[in-house]
Short mmCIF file of C-alpha atoms and ligand atoms in Angstrom, two decimals:
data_model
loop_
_atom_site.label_atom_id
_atom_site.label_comp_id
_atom_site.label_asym_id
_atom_site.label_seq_id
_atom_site.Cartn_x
_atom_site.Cartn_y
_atom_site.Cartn_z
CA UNK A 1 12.69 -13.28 -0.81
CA UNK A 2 16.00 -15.20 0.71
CA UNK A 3 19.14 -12.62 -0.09
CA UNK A 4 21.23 -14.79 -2.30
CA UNK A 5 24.84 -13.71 -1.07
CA UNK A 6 25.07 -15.32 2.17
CA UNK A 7 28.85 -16.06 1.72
CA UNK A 8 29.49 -13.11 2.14
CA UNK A 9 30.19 -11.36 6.15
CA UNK A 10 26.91 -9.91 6.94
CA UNK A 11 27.24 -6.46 8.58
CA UNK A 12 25.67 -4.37 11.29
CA UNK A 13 23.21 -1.62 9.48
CA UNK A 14 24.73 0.75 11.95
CA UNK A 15 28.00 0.51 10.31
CA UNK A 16 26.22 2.44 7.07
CA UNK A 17 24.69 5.13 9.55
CA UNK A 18 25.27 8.85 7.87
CA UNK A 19 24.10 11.81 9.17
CA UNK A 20 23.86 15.20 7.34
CA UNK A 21 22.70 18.98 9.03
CA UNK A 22 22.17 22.23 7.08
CA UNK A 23 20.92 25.18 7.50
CA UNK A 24 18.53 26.50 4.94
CA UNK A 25 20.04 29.45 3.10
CA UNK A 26 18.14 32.13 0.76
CA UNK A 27 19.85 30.55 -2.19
CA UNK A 28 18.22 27.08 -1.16
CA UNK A 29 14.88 28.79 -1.22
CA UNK A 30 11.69 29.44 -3.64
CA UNK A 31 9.84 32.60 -3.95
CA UNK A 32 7.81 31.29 -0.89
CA UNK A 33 10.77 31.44 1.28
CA UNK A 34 10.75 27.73 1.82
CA UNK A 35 13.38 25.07 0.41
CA UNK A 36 13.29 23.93 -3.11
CA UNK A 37 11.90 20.22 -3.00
CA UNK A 38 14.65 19.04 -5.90
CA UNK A 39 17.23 20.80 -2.96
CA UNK A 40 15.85 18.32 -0.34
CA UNK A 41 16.00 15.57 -2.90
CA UNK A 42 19.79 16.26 -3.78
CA UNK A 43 20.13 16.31 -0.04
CA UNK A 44 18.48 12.76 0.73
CA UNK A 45 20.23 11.58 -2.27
CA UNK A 46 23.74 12.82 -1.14
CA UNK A 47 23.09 10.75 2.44
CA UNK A 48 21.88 8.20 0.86
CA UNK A 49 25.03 6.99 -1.09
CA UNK A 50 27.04 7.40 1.56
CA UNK A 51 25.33 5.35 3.44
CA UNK A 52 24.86 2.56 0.78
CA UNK A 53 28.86 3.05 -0.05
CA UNK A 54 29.75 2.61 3.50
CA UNK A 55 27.80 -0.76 3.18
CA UNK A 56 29.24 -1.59 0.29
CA UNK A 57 32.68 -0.37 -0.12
CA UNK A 58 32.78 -0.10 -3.44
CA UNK A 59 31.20 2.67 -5.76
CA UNK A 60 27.40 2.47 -5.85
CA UNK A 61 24.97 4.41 -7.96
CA UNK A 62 21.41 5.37 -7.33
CA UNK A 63 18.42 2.45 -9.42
CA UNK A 64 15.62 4.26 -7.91
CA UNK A 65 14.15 6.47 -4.93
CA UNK A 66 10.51 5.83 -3.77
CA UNK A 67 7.91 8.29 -3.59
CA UNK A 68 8.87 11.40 -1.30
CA UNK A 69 6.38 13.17 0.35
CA UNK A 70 6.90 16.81 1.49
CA UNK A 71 5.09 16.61 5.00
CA UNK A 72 5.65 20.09 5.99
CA UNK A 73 7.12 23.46 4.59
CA UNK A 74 10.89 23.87 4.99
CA UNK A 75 11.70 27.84 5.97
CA UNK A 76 15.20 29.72 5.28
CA UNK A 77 16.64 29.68 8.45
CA UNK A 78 15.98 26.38 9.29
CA UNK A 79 17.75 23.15 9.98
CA UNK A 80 17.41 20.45 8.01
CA UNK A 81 19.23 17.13 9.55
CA UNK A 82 18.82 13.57 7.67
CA UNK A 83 19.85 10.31 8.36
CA UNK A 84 20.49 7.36 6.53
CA UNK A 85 21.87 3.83 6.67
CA UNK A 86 21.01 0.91 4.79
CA UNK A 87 18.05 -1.57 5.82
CA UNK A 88 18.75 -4.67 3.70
CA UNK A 89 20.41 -6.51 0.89
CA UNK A 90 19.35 -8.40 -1.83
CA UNK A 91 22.08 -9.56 -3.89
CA UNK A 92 23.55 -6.28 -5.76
CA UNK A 93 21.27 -3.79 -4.32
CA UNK A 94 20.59 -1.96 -0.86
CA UNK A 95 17.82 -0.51 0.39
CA UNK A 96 18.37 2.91 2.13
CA UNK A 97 15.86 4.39 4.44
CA UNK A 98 16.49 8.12 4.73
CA UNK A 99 14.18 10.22 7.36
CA UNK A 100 14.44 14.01 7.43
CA UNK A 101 14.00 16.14 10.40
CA UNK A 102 13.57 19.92 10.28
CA UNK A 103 13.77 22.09 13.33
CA UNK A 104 13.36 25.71 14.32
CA UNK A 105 16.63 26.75 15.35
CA UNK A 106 14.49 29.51 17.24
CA UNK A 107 11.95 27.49 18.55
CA UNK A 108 13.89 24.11 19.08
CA UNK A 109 10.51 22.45 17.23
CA UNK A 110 11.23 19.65 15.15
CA UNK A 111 9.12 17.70 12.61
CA UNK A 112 9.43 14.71 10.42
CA UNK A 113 9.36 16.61 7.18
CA UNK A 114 10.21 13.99 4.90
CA UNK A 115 10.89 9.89 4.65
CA UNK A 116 12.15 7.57 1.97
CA UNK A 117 12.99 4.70 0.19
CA UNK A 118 16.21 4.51 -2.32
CA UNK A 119 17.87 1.60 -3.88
CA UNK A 120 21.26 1.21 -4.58
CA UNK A 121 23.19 -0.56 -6.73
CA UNK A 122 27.24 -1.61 -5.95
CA UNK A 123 29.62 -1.78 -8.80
CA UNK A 124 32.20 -3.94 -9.56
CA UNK A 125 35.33 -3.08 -11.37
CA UNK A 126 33.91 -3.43 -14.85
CA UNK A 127 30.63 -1.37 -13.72
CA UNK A 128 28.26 -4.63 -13.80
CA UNK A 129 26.00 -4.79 -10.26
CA UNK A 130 28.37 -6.44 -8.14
CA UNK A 131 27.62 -8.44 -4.76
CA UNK A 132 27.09 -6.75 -0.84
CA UNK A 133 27.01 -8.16 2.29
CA UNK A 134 23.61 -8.98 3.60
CA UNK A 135 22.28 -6.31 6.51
CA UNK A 136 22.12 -7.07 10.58
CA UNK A 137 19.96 -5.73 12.38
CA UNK A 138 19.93 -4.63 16.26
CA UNK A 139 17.66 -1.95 16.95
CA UNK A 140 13.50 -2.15 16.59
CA UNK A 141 13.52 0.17 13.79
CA UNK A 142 16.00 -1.50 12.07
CA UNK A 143 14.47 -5.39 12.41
CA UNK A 144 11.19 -3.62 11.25
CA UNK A 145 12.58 -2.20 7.83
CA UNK A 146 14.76 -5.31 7.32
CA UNK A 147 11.79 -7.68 7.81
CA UNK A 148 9.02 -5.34 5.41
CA UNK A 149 12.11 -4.63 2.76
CA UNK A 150 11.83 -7.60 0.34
CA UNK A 151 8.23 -7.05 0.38
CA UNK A 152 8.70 -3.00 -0.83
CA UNK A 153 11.83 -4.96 -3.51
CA UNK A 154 8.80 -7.16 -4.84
CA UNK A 155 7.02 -3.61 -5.45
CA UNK A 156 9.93 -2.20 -6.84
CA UNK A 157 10.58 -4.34 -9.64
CA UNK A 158 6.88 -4.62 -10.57
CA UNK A 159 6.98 -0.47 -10.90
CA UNK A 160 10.48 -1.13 -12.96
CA UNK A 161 8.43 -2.82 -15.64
CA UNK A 162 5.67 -0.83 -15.85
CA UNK A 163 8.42 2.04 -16.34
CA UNK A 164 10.26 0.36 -18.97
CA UNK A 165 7.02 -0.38 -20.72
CA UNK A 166 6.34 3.20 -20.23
CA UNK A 167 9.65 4.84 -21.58
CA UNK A 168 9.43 2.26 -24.53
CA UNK A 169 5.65 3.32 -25.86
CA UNK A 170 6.88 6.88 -25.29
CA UNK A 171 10.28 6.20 -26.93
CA UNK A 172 12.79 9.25 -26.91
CA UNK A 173 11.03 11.61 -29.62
CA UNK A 174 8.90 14.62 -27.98
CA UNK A 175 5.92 13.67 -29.82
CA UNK A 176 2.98 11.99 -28.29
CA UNK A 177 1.53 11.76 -31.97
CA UNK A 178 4.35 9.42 -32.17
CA UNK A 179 3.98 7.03 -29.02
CA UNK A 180 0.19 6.81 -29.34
CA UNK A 181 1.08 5.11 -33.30
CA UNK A 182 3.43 2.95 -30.83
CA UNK A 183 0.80 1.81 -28.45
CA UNK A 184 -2.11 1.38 -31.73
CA UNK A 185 0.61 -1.22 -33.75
CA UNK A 186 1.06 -2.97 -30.15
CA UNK A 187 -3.00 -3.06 -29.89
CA UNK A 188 -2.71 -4.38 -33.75
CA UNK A 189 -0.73 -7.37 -32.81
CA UNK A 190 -4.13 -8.98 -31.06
CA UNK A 191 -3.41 -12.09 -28.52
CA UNK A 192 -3.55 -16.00 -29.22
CA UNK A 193 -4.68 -17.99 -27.26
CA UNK A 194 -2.82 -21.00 -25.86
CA UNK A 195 -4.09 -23.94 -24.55
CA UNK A 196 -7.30 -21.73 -23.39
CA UNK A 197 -4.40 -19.15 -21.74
CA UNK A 198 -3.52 -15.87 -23.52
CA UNK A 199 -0.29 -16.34 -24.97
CA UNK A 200 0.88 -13.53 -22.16
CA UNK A 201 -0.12 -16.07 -19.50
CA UNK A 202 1.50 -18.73 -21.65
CA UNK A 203 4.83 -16.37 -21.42
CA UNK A 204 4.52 -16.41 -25.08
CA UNK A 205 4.03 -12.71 -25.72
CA UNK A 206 5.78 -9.80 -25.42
CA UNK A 207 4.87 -7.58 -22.00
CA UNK A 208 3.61 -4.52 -24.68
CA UNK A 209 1.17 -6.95 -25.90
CA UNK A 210 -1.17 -7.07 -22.94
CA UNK A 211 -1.78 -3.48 -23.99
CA UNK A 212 -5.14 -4.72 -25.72
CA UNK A 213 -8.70 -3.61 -25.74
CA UNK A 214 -10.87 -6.22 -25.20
CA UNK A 215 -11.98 -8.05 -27.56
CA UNK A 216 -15.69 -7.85 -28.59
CA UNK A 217 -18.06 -11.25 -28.26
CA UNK A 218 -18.83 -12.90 -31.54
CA UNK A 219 -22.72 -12.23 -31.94
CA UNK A 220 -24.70 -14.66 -30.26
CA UNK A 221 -22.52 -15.99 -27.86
CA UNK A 222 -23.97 -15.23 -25.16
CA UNK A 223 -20.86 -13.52 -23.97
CA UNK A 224 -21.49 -9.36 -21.96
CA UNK A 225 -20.50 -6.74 -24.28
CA UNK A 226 -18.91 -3.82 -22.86
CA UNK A 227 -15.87 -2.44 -21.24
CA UNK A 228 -13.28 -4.68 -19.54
CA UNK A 229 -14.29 -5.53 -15.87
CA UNK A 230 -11.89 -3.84 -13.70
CA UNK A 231 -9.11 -5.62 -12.57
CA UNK A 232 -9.78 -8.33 -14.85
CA UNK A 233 -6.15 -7.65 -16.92
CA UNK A 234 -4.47 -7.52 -13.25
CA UNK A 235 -5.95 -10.86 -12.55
CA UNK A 236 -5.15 -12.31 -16.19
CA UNK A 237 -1.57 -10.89 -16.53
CA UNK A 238 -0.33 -9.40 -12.88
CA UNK A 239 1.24 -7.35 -12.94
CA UNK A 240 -0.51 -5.25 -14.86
CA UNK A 241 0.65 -1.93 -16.46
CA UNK A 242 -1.77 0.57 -15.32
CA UNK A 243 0.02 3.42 -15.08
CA UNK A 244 0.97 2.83 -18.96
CA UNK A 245 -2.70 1.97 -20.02
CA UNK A 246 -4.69 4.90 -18.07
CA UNK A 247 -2.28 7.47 -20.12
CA UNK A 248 -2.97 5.35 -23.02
CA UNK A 249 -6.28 5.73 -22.67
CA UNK A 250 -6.13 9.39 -21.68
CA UNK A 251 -3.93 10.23 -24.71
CA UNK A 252 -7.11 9.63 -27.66
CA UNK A 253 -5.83 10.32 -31.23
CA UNK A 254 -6.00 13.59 -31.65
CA UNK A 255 -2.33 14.27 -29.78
C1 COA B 301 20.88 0.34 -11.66
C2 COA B 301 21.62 -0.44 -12.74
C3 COA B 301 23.11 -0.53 -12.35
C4 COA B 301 21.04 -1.87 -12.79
O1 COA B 301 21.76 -2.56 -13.77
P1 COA B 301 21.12 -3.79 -14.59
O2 COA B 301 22.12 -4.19 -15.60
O3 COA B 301 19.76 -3.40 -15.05
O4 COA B 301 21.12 -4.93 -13.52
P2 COA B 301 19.97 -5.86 -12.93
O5 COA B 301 18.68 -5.83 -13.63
O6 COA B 301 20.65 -7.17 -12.72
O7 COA B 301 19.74 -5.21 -11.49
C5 COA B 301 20.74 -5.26 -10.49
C6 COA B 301 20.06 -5.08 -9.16
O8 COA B 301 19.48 -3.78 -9.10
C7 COA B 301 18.11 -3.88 -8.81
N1 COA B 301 17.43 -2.82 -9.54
C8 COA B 301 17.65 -2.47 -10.83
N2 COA B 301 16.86 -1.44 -11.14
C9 COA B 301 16.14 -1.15 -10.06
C10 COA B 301 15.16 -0.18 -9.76
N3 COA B 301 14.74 0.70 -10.67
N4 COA B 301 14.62 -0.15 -8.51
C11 COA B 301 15.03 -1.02 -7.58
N5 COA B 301 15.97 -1.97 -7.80
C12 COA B 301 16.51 -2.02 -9.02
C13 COA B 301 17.71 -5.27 -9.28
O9 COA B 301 16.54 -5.72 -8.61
C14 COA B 301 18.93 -6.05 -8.89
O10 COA B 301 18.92 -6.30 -7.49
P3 COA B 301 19.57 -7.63 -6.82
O11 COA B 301 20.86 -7.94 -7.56
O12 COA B 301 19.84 -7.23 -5.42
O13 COA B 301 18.55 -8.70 -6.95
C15 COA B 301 21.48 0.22 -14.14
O14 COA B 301 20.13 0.21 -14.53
C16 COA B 301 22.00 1.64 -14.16
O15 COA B 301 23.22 1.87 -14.30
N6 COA B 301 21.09 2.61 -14.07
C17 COA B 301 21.49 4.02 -14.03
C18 COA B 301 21.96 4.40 -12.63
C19 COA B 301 22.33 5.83 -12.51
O16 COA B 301 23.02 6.37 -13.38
N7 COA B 301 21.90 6.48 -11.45
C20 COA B 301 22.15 7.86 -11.22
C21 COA B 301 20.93 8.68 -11.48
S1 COA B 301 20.52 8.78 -13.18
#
């Protein structure tokens, strides 16, 4: 994926570099005596856009934050340092690689407790994504995160779709009763075929409508009965929303 802004001045990722150091406090803590994980979030979050906004100059706001995984227990009493600076540029967004360090203040032993992955968008004047400068960079670990990044974008937006398709069969009413009548009028609407293509390979149907059981082989066809081969919708339709079908699935009717 080729960054489509290449007018614009490119600049050094160590110009976004942001560093942040607390120490972890009782009313940081959980019952445990180690740091709330949505305290750590806030944290990585805080870095994060100032990082991105000292790419950018211009206000930025947070599209998404990859998966974060808690490596090791945070204690009260600890430091927690992060760093942050921004690993590439696509157009509008920025990728921001955040790594967390926690050390003893006792001991002096420090551990990777946490990495990730946010994306953030810059903002023009009238608040639509607006254009940043593409991303050099000069160290190892830089040229490694800027070369991998547009492969972790491609990732990105195929989890944006599958959580669009999500929050639309859920809709906004607390009722599951409610989105599983959502997904059964999408299963209703039953694929055409095209040309010997589904109509979703076509691009002729909505992305809801690969939501579909299989359909069963007329008698005598010749055709297996049976449950959908896996991966067989991934290979028909990729990408495929699996997150949305497995809850589908897991839901039944009786919600
Ligand atoms: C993020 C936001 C500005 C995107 O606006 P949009 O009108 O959907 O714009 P687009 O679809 O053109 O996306 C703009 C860019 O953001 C990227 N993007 C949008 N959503 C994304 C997501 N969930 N993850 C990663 N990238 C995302 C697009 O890939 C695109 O990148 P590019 O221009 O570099 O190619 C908009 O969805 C928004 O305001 N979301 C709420 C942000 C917010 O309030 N955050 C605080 C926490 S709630």
């Amino acid at each position: 994926m080729i960054p489509h802004h290449q007018a614009m001045p490119a600049k050094p990722a160590s110009d976004s570099y942001t560093i942040k150091a607390s120490i972890v406090l009782p009313p940081d803590t959980n019952h445990h005596g180690t740091i709330f994980g949505g305290k750590l979030m806030a944290y990585i979050d805080d870095v994060a856009t100032i990082a991105a906004t000292r790419h950018a100059r211009r206000p930025v706001v947070t599209a998404s934050t990859d998966s974060v995984d808690f490596l090791h227990p945070v204690k009260k009493g600890d430091a927690v340092c992060l760093s942050a600076f921004v690993t590439w540029a696509h157009k509008t967004s920025m990728e921001i690689f955040v790594r967390v360090v926690t050390e003893d203040l006792l001991s002096g032993e420090r551990k990777v407790c946490a990495t990730s992955f946010l994306t953030f968008v810059a903002l023009g004047e009238d608040g639509r994504p607006a254009e940043v400068a593409p991303v050099i960079p000069e160290t190892l670990e830089e040229q490694r995160l800027h070369e991998t990044a547009a492969e972790r974008k491609q990732a990105r937006q195929v989890r944006r779709k599958e959580s669009k398709l999500f929050a639309e069969v859920l809709g906004p009413d607390f009722s599951l009763r409610k989105a599983k009548q959502t997904l059964d009028e999408k299963r209703a609407s039953r694929p055409q075929r095209v040309g010997g293509r589904s109509a979703a390979r076509a691009g002729l149907e909505p992305a809801g409508a690969r939501l579909q059981p299989r359909e069963e082989p007329a008698a005598g066809s010749g055709a297996p009965a049976g449950p959908r081969p896996a991966g067989r919708l991934a290979a028909a339709d990729a990408p495929a929303p699996r997150l949305t079908e497995a809850y589908a699935n897991a839901w039944g009717s009786e919600w």
